[in-house]
């Protein structure tokens, strides 16, 4: 076999491999979306591989009769609270690590790294007792507090590397021209760091949006979307499952479409 | 060792929108040190990468002796390379870095040890074999990269701006060392650089490239003294060659060049070369070191000279030399004089031009006429 | 660069985050230990006994460990192959890349339900195979009598869902490797496999290390996907913790399972870090 055919064969092999990846990753997403809007009769018809007729009934039922809409709102509120809490706490810490030299800094950084890999949701079980005492059980704030603890180490490390990447000199220039350090931070460093911080916020949002263990353990009536679906889906007919999958996956897919470029580089930053 | 021949070599990027290398024809002689010189983006690195096999040509052929290697992968070419960033692998100790090419080619263990020792001693890094690259200075890493490149005794040695990441002082030392090493090993070498001093001091021959084209090939002195185009003339030599627009005039005393504020009569042999350009505008080029100022310094070995007038505008005292900026008809002309020369600014001076070292270029084609 | 300010400012800025983490990780840790070992005002192993003697405990532990042992190494290999492929430039790369990272933003529940549309008795796969005439009755994958099938299915869906974690980290690491390192190996005669084995993988070691660590620890707390697809047919530790807390209201046993997961995570973390030190990154000039 000569060089050219070898090369062609390898190219064909490579594209076949890519094609398999695309099919493997893509088909379940497409099929479940189609099934979410397909007529239930067609789903149970063994000769209709893909539904021909579509309806919004199942999704609407799930949202407005079975509590999906409220759960969705809870999810958004919890995730937003988690961003706010973890940023209020994490931003100053990240800034401090990026800008100052102080004894114990390396230990703190290492500790953050260790906590980042610690399965925080698992800590939700003992938290139940504390929450009962503090009347935080079954509240959105309670779940948000737990999610914040999960996100916080990552927020600190990411913001630290973002701030380290924005020039301290620019900030100092602001201070030379009469701003305090805090004003200088607000007017100069923060706007520069904004794109990176936005990505970190989205990261926190997605983490909270998807977290199910703590959300399930810490609530019973104010459930977030995954927590609600976890209980509903055990008894729901199949077509509700696909509708549920769609409701949960839709925002995530939008997020990927918007922030794909960021996603990989964010991990690059986060794991350095 | 082997002769390397490039035939109509082409490399296009972006479906032919970017022509990085255009119909390059060049023969690198057996055992020669050839320098590919040009500004960044001129295609010199692309050419080197095609010789290495890292880049596949769009067209043309590459010969090593009578072997057609155009589409061979690098591993089948028996080449070595020194990279700009050294590319000394951080996860291997110095010994393993140098031994890598031998191990890949399955040399016996004891021969590997001997050859690594030989190469390391040649580069004076015998002490460092047990260290990781992170523990070395830039200069030491450079030596490791060179040792790794010569350890297999390749047929062709390729170097991609190997000195550009070193500080100025180290660069001078390594320049001499690499040159001596190459002379000793007699390996056919292609050395890419944008630094004309490296090219002048190291190359047996220099090939000057610009915008994907090969402009001139020749020994350093030839390229320096007889540049064939405006680009080569200005790229080599520091300070840069002075360039002036002049028109060719026929006078009673023969053919002369008339510029803004001066008239330069030419000896008849030079003048005849410009007969086809009479009453046209051409570009006159004179190197700063081929002029002097009357009463201040003399030019040695000058057979024929002419004088033009100028006014001293600015002095750059470099210690060993003095660069005198003179104003001739509204244009700055630089003159390089040896030693420290105090001339008051604003003084009118007579500038002596060495007529055997002037260059005249066609304004449109930019090619040399004289 | 960094500057000396008032001695306390850096600490004041870090303190809130540290205190918060102390409350939400340190406190539950202590509380958890108390829940497990404390009863009627004294030390007691009653809860531990109850937890260990639970019918589901040993299967849950065994399933959790086997899932980790099967899934994580497979994912590492898959992720490496994907990352090497995606590090090339080719037509359709963006589509493939987008599809590969979508699961990163999906909850495990959503992923489970998405795959249910393919795998259920009336799902895509069964209907497709029946209509192609390859089978006559649907292949049953669900139900406790199909224990092995359920297990294989879980592995498969987890591979689909969470290989991406390793993939993005390895890809990011791959993109940080200077191309010249690889080209140098190529010039010195190394073929693709030698380059991969001797240059690329050793240089990727720090990324692989981080990715493996993260993934292993997440894998120990596998829960949602199991719960939504097979329920307690295949018990896992986190699932049992959830069950004990929400259904039985036995917080002590739940806490024991949670602590066990935490301890296993920490242990594996320490082992990883010990085993996979990259010597060349440790040296100092």
Coordinates of C-alpha atoms in Angstrom, one line a residue, chain B residues 54-353:
Chain B
X54 CA 7.0 19.1 9.5
X55 CA 5.3 21.0 6.7
X56 CA 4.2 19.5 3.5
X57 CA 4.9 21.5 0.3
X58 CA 2.1 22.7 -1.9
X59 CA 4.3 22.0 -4.9
X60 CA 7.9 21.4 -5.9
X61 CA 10.5 18.9 -4.8
X62 CA 13.1 18.5 -2.1
X63 CA 16.1 16.3 -2.8
X64 CA 18.6 15.0 -0.3
X65 CA 21.4 13.9 -2.6
X66 CA 19.5 11.8 -5.2
X67 CA 16.8 10.9 -2.7
X68 CA 13.4 12.6 -3.2
X69 CA 12.2 13.4 0.3
X70 CA 9.4 15.8 -0.6
X71 CA 6.7 13.8 1.1
X72 CA 8.7 11.8 3.6
X73 CA 7.8 12.2 7.2
X74 CA 10.6 13.8 9.3
X75 CA 11.6 10.5 10.9
X76 CA 12.6 9.1 7.5
X77 CA 14.9 12.0 6.6
X78 CA 17.8 11.7 8.9
X79 CA 17.7 15.3 10.0
X80 CA 18.0 17.2 13.2
X81 CA 16.7 20.5 14.3
X82 CA 17.3 23.1 16.9
X83 CA 14.1 25.0 17.7
X84 CA 13.6 28.6 18.5
X85 CA 12.2 27.8 22.0
X86 CA 14.8 25.0 22.3
X87 CA 12.0 22.5 22.8
X88 CA 14.0 20.7 25.5
X89 CA 11.4 18.4 27.0
X90 CA 10.8 19.5 30.6
X91 CA 9.8 16.0 31.9
X92 CA 13.1 14.4 30.9
X93 CA 16.5 14.9 32.4
X94 CA 19.3 16.4 30.2
X95 CA 20.7 12.9 29.6
X96 CA 17.3 11.6 28.4
X97 CA 16.8 14.6 26.3
X98 CA 20.0 14.1 24.4
X99 CA 19.6 10.3 24.3
X100 CA 16.1 10.6 22.9
X101 CA 17.0 10.5 19.2
X102 CA 19.3 7.6 19.7
X103 CA 16.7 5.6 21.7
X104 CA 14.1 6.2 19.1
X105 CA 16.5 4.9 16.5
X106 CA 17.2 1.9 18.7
X107 CA 20.9 2.3 19.2
X108 CA 22.5 -0.2 21.6
X109 CA 22.6 1.0 25.2
X110 CA 26.4 1.4 25.5
X111 CA 26.6 3.3 22.3
X112 CA 23.9 5.7 23.5
X113 CA 25.9 6.3 26.6
X114 CA 29.1 7.0 24.7
X115 CA 27.5 9.3 22.2
X116 CA 25.6 11.3 24.8
X117 CA 28.8 11.8 26.6
X118 CA 30.6 12.8 23.5
X119 CA 27.9 15.4 22.5
X120 CA 27.6 16.7 26.1
X121 CA 31.3 17.2 26.3
X122 CA 31.4 18.9 23.0
X123 CA 28.9 21.4 24.3
X124 CA 30.4 21.6 27.7
X125 CA 27.4 20.4 29.6
X126 CA 28.8 17.1 30.9
X127 CA 28.1 18.2 34.4
X128 CA 24.4 18.8 33.8
X129 CA 23.3 15.4 32.5
X130 CA 21.4 14.5 35.7
X131 CA 19.4 17.7 35.9
X132 CA 15.9 18.6 34.7
X133 CA 15.6 21.5 32.2
X134 CA 13.8 23.6 34.8
X135 CA 17.1 23.6 36.7
X136 CA 19.1 25.1 33.8
X137 CA 19.7 28.6 32.5
X138 CA 18.5 29.6 29.1
X139 CA 22.0 29.3 27.7
X140 CA 22.4 25.8 29.1
X141 CA 19.1 24.7 27.7
X142 CA 20.3 26.0 24.3
X143 CA 23.4 23.8 24.6
X144 CA 21.2 20.8 25.4
X145 CA 19.2 21.5 22.3
X146 CA 22.3 21.6 20.2
X147 CA 23.8 18.5 21.8
X148 CA 20.5 16.7 21.1
X149 CA 20.6 17.8 17.5
X150 CA 24.2 16.6 16.8
X151 CA 24.1 13.4 18.8
X152 CA 22.8 11.3 15.9
X153 CA 25.2 12.9 13.4
X154 CA 22.4 13.9 11.1
X155 CA 22.8 14.4 7.3
X156 CA 21.1 17.8 7.6
X157 CA 21.1 20.1 10.6
X158 CA 18.3 22.6 10.7
X159 CA 18.3 25.6 13.1
X160 CA 15.3 27.9 13.5
X161 CA 16.5 31.2 15.1
X162 CA 18.2 29.3 17.8
X163 CA 19.9 32.4 19.4
X164 CA 17.0 34.8 19.4
X165 CA 16.0 33.9 23.0
X166 CA 19.4 34.5 24.4
X167 CA 20.7 37.7 25.9
X168 CA 23.1 39.8 23.7
X169 CA 26.3 38.7 25.3
X170 CA 25.6 35.0 25.3
X171 CA 24.4 35.3 21.7
X172 CA 27.9 36.4 20.6
X173 CA 29.5 33.5 22.3
X174 CA 27.1 30.9 21.0
X175 CA 27.4 32.3 17.5
X176 CA 31.1 31.5 17.4
X177 CA 30.6 28.1 19.1
X178 CA 27.9 26.9 16.7
X179 CA 29.9 28.0 13.7
X180 CA 33.1 26.2 15.0
X181 CA 31.0 23.1 15.8
X182 CA 29.6 23.0 12.3
X183 CA 33.0 23.4 10.7
X184 CA 34.2 20.6 12.8
X185 CA 31.3 18.2 12.1
X186 CA 31.0 19.3 8.4
X187 CA 27.2 18.7 8.6
X188 CA 25.1 20.4 5.9
X189 CA 23.3 23.1 7.9
X190 CA 20.4 25.4 7.2
X191 CA 20.2 28.2 9.7
X192 CA 17.2 30.6 9.8
X193 CA 17.6 34.0 11.2
X194 CA 16.3 37.6 10.9
X195 CA 19.6 38.9 12.3
X196 CA 21.9 40.1 9.6
X197 CA 24.9 40.1 11.9
X198 CA 24.4 36.4 12.6
X199 CA 24.0 35.8 8.9
X200 CA 27.2 37.7 8.0
X201 CA 29.3 36.1 10.7
X202 CA 28.1 32.5 10.5
X203 CA 27.1 31.7 7.0
X204 CA 29.2 30.2 4.2
X205 CA 26.5 31.5 2.0
X206 CA 23.5 33.7 2.7
X207 CA 20.1 33.3 1.1
X208 CA 18.0 36.4 1.5
X209 CA 14.2 36.0 1.3
X210 CA 11.4 38.4 1.3
X211 CA 7.6 37.9 0.9
X212 CA 8.1 34.2 -0.1
X213 CA 10.7 34.9 -2.8
X214 CA 14.4 34.1 -2.8
X215 CA 16.1 37.3 -3.7
X216 CA 19.8 36.6 -3.6
X217 CA 22.2 33.8 -2.7
X218 CA 25.9 34.2 -2.2
X219 CA 28.8 34.4 0.2
X220 CA 28.3 37.1 2.9
X221 CA 30.8 39.6 1.4
X222 CA 29.2 39.2 -2.0
X223 CA 25.7 39.8 -0.7
X224 CA 27.0 42.8 1.2
X225 CA 29.0 44.3 -1.6
X226 CA 26.9 43.4 -4.5
X227 CA 23.2 43.4 -3.4
X228 CA 21.0 42.6 -6.3
X229 CA 18.0 44.6 -5.1
X230 CA 16.9 47.4 -2.9
X231 CA 15.6 45.0 -0.3
X232 CA 18.8 43.0 0.1
X233 CA 20.8 46.3 0.1
X234 CA 18.9 47.8 3.0
X235 CA 18.3 44.6 4.9
X236 CA 22.1 43.9 5.3
X237 CA 24.3 46.4 6.9
X238 CA 23.9 48.7 9.8
X239 CA 23.3 51.6 9.7
X240 CA 21.2 51.0 6.7
X241 CA 22.4 51.9 3.2
X242 CA 21.5 55.5 2.3
X243 CA 18.9 55.6 -0.5
X244 CA 18.3 58.7 -2.7
X245 CA 16.1 59.3 -5.7
X246 CA 18.3 60.7 -8.5
X247 CA 17.9 61.2 -12.2
X248 CA 20.4 60.1 -14.8
X249 CA 21.7 63.0 -16.9
X250 CA 24.0 63.2 -19.9
X251 CA 26.5 66.0 -19.4
X252 CA 29.5 67.2 -21.4
X253 CA 31.8 65.3 -19.0
X254 CA 29.8 62.1 -19.4
X255 CA 26.9 60.5 -17.6
X256 CA 26.1 61.9 -14.1
X257 CA 23.5 61.4 -11.3
X258 CA 21.6 64.5 -10.3
X259 CA 20.0 64.5 -6.9
X260 CA 18.4 67.1 -4.8
X261 CA 21.2 69.5 -4.1
X262 CA 24.0 67.6 -5.7
X263 CA 25.5 66.2 -8.9
X264 CA 27.5 63.1 -8.9
X265 CA 29.6 62.6 -12.1
X266 CA 30.3 59.0 -12.9
X267 CA 33.3 57.4 -14.5
X268 CA 32.6 56.3 -18.1
X269 CA 32.5 52.6 -17.4
X270 CA 29.8 53.1 -14.7
X271 CA 28.0 55.7 -16.7
X272 CA 27.7 53.4 -19.7
X273 CA 25.7 51.0 -17.6
X274 CA 23.1 53.7 -17.2
X275 CA 22.8 54.7 -20.8
X276 CA 19.4 53.1 -21.1
X277 CA 18.1 55.1 -18.2
X278 CA 19.0 58.6 -19.3
X279 CA 16.5 61.2 -18.1
X280 CA 14.9 58.6 -15.9
X281 CA 14.7 58.5 -12.2
X282 CA 16.7 55.8 -10.4
X283 CA 17.6 55.0 -6.8
X284 CA 21.2 55.7 -5.7
X285 CA 22.4 53.7 -2.7
X286 CA 25.6 54.4 -0.8
X287 CA 26.6 52.6 2.4
X288 CA 27.5 54.9 5.3
X289 CA 30.9 53.3 5.5
X290 CA 31.6 54.1 1.9
X291 CA 31.7 57.8 2.4
X292 CA 33.9 60.1 4.4
X293 CA 34.2 63.7 5.2
X294 CA 37.0 65.7 3.7
X295 CA 39.6 66.8 6.2
X296 CA 38.3 64.6 8.9
X297 CA 39.0 61.1 7.8
X298 CA 40.2 59.2 4.8
X299 CA 38.8 56.1 3.0
X300 CA 41.4 53.5 2.4
X301 CA 41.7 51.6 -0.9
X302 CA 39.6 54.2 -2.7
X303 CA 40.5 54.4 -6.3
X304 CA 37.8 56.8 -7.6
X305 CA 35.9 59.3 -5.6
X306 CA 33.5 62.2 -6.0
X307 CA 32.6 65.0 -3.7
X308 CA 29.2 66.4 -2.7
X309 CA 28.3 69.0 -0.2
X310 CA 26.2 68.7 2.9
X311 CA 25.6 70.2 6.4
X312 CA 26.1 68.3 9.6
X313 CA 22.8 67.7 11.3
X314 CA 23.4 65.4 14.2
X315 CA 26.2 63.2 15.6
X316 CA 25.8 59.7 17.0
X317 CA 29.0 58.9 18.9
X318 CA 29.2 55.1 19.4
X319 CA 32.8 55.1 20.8
X320 CA 34.4 52.9 18.2
X321 CA 32.6 54.7 15.4
X322 CA 30.8 58.0 14.8
X323 CA 27.7 58.2 12.7
X324 CA 27.4 61.6 11.2
X325 CA 24.0 62.6 9.9
X326 CA 24.4 65.1 7.1
X327 CA 21.7 67.0 5.3
X328 CA 22.0 66.9 1.6
X329 CA 19.3 68.7 -0.3
X330 CA 16.7 68.2 2.4
X331 CA 17.5 64.5 3.0
X332 CA 19.4 62.9 5.8
X333 CA 22.4 60.9 4.7
X334 CA 24.3 58.9 7.3
X335 CA 28.1 58.6 7.2
X336 CA 30.0 56.1 9.3
X337 CA 33.5 57.2 10.4
X338 CA 35.9 55.3 12.5
X339 CA 36.9 56.6 15.9
X340 CA 35.6 59.6 17.8
X341 CA 35.1 62.6 15.5
X342 CA 34.0 65.9 16.9
X343 CA 32.3 68.0 14.3
X344 CA 30.2 70.9 15.2
X345 CA 26.5 70.6 14.2
X346 CA 25.6 73.0 11.4
X347 CA 29.0 72.9 9.8
X348 CA 29.2 72.7 6.0
X349 CA 31.2 69.7 4.9
X350 CA 32.5 68.1 1.7
X351 CA 31.5 64.4 1.5
X352 CA 33.7 62.1 -0.4
X353 CA 31.9 59.2 -2.0

